[in-house]
Amino acid sequence: MGFVENLVLVFVAGFVTALATGLGAIPFFFFDSISDRGNVVLWGLSSGIMVSASVFGLIEEGLAEGGPAEILAGMAVGVVLVVVAHNVITNAEVDPREYGEADFKKLLLILGVLTVHSFPEGVAVGVSFADLNLGTGPQFLGFTIPVLAIFMTVAISIHNVPEGTAISIPLRAMGVSEWKMVWWAVFSSLPQPVGAVIAFAFVRLARDFLPLGFGFAAGAMIYLVLTEFIPEALEHGEGLPNGGKLELLGGVAIGVSIMLPLAFI
């Protein structure tokens, strides 16, 4: 197989992982309204999923490729990204149409950070295809696919489903329709096939930057949870007993319990 055909296969693998994110919005097709208590739990669920994905997924993968200093440097840059993006979006003139302006700016920030976070995962997919057509692994459509590439594509696809749910929760709270939630969930992962192709084409260089990339994504996501998701949950819980803190902790615990088993896949 030629180089172009190889790139197409890697792109398709990355696109499969992106499509899996859209599955996370499917539960929202089955209920219409959400109470304040339910909203607090869902924001907590989203927070638990994102922090777990950062700690047990991105940071763990980064440490497997590099040292703590690289991860911490990447995380610091990720935090700066969220701060700068927040300031830019807050001061930007936007047309929110049917959404409140504040909600629309929060939506832009959340989607922006989650879209950026998916790029390193795509890079990981591309790197896993480094030994494509070198004679080891199963045959598929004339390609000899490395076992690591199959594992990485499946693992990231599975991880992306609850991340799609995490993305859909704030969208649901803002009144976004179900199919739009599916679209935005998939959109947030579209950098994955792009990152996969770039990483496969420059696999040696991409592998060197993986620790920074994973740390960058983790820092951005954790900071977003602390500064946007949890305050939003507590705002919804103001009228509940204990300010909704028990519901928030319960949602976080559920999110962590969902993601913990995926750390061993």
XYZ file of C-alpha atoms in Angstrom:
265
model
C 0.000 0.000 0.000
C 1.185 3.511 -0.819
C 1.699 6.362 1.606
C -1.552 8.108 0.612
C -3.579 4.936 1.221
C -1.911 4.598 4.615
C -2.867 8.169 5.496
C -6.481 7.478 4.485
C -6.621 4.420 6.762
C -5.163 6.389 9.693
C -7.639 9.220 9.051
C -10.546 6.744 9.067
C -9.342 5.288 12.390
C -9.183 8.782 13.897
C -12.620 9.621 12.471
C -14.100 6.504 14.083
C -12.913 7.742 17.480
C -14.519 11.125 16.761
C -17.860 9.556 15.799
C -17.849 7.586 19.059
C -18.043 10.892 20.958
C -21.456 11.526 19.421
C -22.807 8.380 21.104
C -22.470 10.154 24.430
C -25.385 12.446 23.508
C -27.812 9.564 22.888
C -29.206 9.414 26.475
C -30.521 12.961 26.078
C -32.957 11.795 23.389
C -34.977 10.029 26.112
C -35.842 12.805 28.577
C -36.995 16.376 28.051
C -36.667 18.493 31.161
C -34.102 18.423 33.971
C -34.720 19.636 37.543
C -32.215 21.777 39.433
C -31.194 18.682 41.415
C -30.723 16.747 38.177
C -28.680 19.574 36.680
C -26.343 19.617 39.687
C -25.846 15.852 39.447
C -25.185 16.071 35.701
C -22.649 18.888 36.080
C -20.961 16.797 38.783
C -21.058 13.763 36.481
C -19.446 15.786 33.702
C -16.790 17.075 36.115
C -15.987 13.575 37.356
C -15.691 12.228 33.821
C -13.414 15.037 32.651
C -11.107 15.023 35.670
C -10.851 11.221 35.546
C -10.126 11.303 31.816
C -7.397 13.850 32.513
C -5.779 12.015 35.445
C -6.225 8.361 34.466
C -6.057 8.901 30.728
C -4.097 11.913 29.542
C -1.642 12.311 32.440
C -1.056 8.566 32.730
C -0.412 8.290 28.984
C 1.876 11.308 29.159
C 3.932 9.812 31.988
C 4.328 6.634 29.931
C 5.971 8.747 27.203
C 7.889 11.328 29.257
C 8.662 12.796 32.673
C 6.621 14.750 35.251
C 8.337 18.023 34.297
C 7.029 17.761 30.721
C 3.525 16.951 31.967
C 3.532 19.887 34.407
C 4.830 22.256 31.720
C 2.091 21.110 29.377
C -0.550 21.506 32.102
C 0.620 25.059 32.825
C 0.238 25.956 29.160
C -3.221 24.346 29.178
C -4.313 26.523 32.106
C -3.000 29.626 30.329
C -5.015 28.600 27.255
C -8.256 28.520 29.256
C -7.528 31.852 30.963
C -6.693 33.580 27.664
C -9.652 31.973 25.878
C -11.982 33.042 28.694
C -10.775 36.648 28.469
C -11.029 36.703 24.672
C -14.510 35.213 24.618
C -15.757 37.374 27.507
C -14.701 40.549 25.693
C -15.808 39.386 22.250
C -18.893 40.677 20.483
C -21.015 37.606 19.770
C -24.467 36.942 18.359
C -26.034 34.393 20.711
C -29.338 34.257 18.794
C -31.659 32.011 20.859
C -29.191 31.562 23.732
C -28.386 34.025 26.489
C -25.145 35.866 25.790
C -23.452 34.622 28.960
C -24.487 31.028 28.249
C -23.339 31.309 24.653
C -19.892 32.538 25.694
C -19.627 29.687 28.205
C -20.623 27.290 25.412
C -17.856 28.654 23.178
C -15.290 28.268 25.959
C -16.293 24.685 26.820
C -16.407 23.542 23.210
C -13.130 25.309 22.442
C -11.236 23.643 25.289
C -12.717 20.203 24.619
C -11.921 20.493 20.925
C -8.304 21.389 21.688
C -8.070 18.521 24.201
C -8.928 15.914 21.557
C -5.891 16.660 19.372
C -3.325 14.820 21.555
C -5.588 11.762 21.577
C -5.540 11.827 17.779
C -1.760 12.088 17.896
C -1.695 8.962 20.071
C -3.744 7.112 17.451
C -1.398 8.212 14.674
C 1.703 7.176 16.623
C 0.177 3.736 17.258
C 0.082 3.164 13.482
C 3.859 3.692 13.183
C 4.463 0.030 12.277
C 1.690 -0.101 9.659
C 2.332 -2.680 6.906
C 5.540 -3.957 8.492
C 4.321 -7.553 8.558
C 3.036 -7.864 12.135
C -0.630 -7.734 13.073
C -3.926 -8.747 11.457
C -4.740 -8.178 7.792
C -7.542 -5.773 6.865
C -8.372 -4.623 3.313
C -4.811 -5.342 2.239
C -3.254 -3.496 5.230
C -1.207 -5.158 7.954
C -2.461 -3.268 10.997
C -0.401 -3.186 14.217
C -2.189 -4.645 17.246
C -1.311 -1.459 19.161
C -3.197 0.614 16.566
C -6.326 -1.517 16.958
C -6.083 -1.306 20.732
C -5.551 2.469 20.727
C -8.421 3.136 18.299
C -10.850 1.002 20.321
C -9.669 2.372 23.681
C -9.962 6.031 22.667
C -13.361 5.361 21.059
C -14.603 3.874 24.354
C -13.160 6.794 26.323
C -14.851 9.247 23.954
C -18.393 8.006 24.651
C -18.608 9.319 28.247
C -16.692 12.421 27.160
C -19.496 12.991 24.641
C -21.922 12.816 27.562
C -19.780 15.322 29.474
C -19.936 17.694 26.510
C -23.698 17.220 26.090
C -24.547 18.101 29.698
C -23.777 21.841 29.423
C -25.323 21.900 25.957
C -28.519 20.381 27.364
C -28.569 22.928 30.180
C -28.441 25.670 27.532
C -31.391 24.224 25.599
C -29.436 22.846 22.621
C -31.423 20.259 20.607
C -30.519 16.560 20.679
C -29.105 16.300 17.170
C -27.097 19.472 17.672
C -25.641 17.894 20.817
C -24.574 14.880 18.741
C -23.031 17.201 16.147
C -21.160 19.322 18.711
C -19.936 16.208 20.516
C -18.511 14.825 17.250
C -17.203 18.271 16.297
C -15.239 18.473 19.555
C -13.335 15.332 18.506
C -12.715 16.229 14.857
C -9.087 17.191 15.635
C -8.492 13.495 16.332
C -8.372 12.307 12.696
C -6.315 15.406 11.801
C -3.897 14.763 14.668
C -3.705 11.084 13.727
C -2.682 11.842 10.142
C -0.111 14.461 11.144
C 1.374 12.171 13.804
C 1.581 9.221 11.422
C 3.327 11.359 8.807
C 5.847 12.684 11.369
C 5.735 9.852 13.866
C 9.165 10.312 15.441
C 8.665 14.033 16.077
C 5.081 13.503 17.259
C 6.151 10.907 19.819
C 8.624 13.374 21.334
C 5.855 15.942 21.904
C 3.222 13.524 23.263
C 3.955 14.198 26.988
C 3.572 17.958 26.511
C 0.415 17.453 24.456
C -1.228 15.180 27.003
C -0.282 17.498 29.873
C -1.591 20.498 27.922
C -4.979 18.837 27.377
C -5.219 17.648 30.992
C -4.396 21.068 32.435
C -6.990 22.775 30.249
C -9.722 20.288 31.148
C -9.093 20.258 34.913
C -8.981 24.054 35.067
C -12.191 24.262 33.028
C -13.929 21.943 35.502
C -12.746 23.979 38.520
C -13.620 27.383 37.084
C -16.737 26.676 34.976
C -18.367 23.301 35.641
C -18.364 23.244 39.456
C -19.440 26.909 39.846
C -22.244 26.230 37.333
C -23.366 23.195 39.366
C -23.376 25.191 42.613
C -25.365 27.954 40.930
C -28.059 25.429 39.953
C -27.999 24.048 43.514
C -28.508 27.339 45.364
C -32.123 26.489 46.196
C -31.392 22.930 47.305
C -30.517 21.706 50.829
C -26.792 22.264 51.541
C -26.584 24.248 48.307
C -26.642 21.067 46.248
C -23.189 20.018 47.439
C -24.257 16.426 48.151
C -25.767 16.125 44.675
C -22.585 17.572 43.182
C -20.378 15.102 45.067
C -22.674 12.258 44.047
C -22.418 13.241 40.397
C -18.626 13.513 40.615
C -18.458 10.064 42.252
C -20.593 8.540 39.484
C -18.405 10.163 36.805
C -15.241 8.836 38.402
C -16.749 5.349 38.784
C -17.654 5.342 35.085
C -14.153 6.304 33.991
C -12.061 4.273 36.435
C -12.611 0.908 34.691
C -11.617 2.525 31.375
C -8.199 3.281 32.862
C -7.459 -0.443 32.658
C -8.500 -0.831 28.995
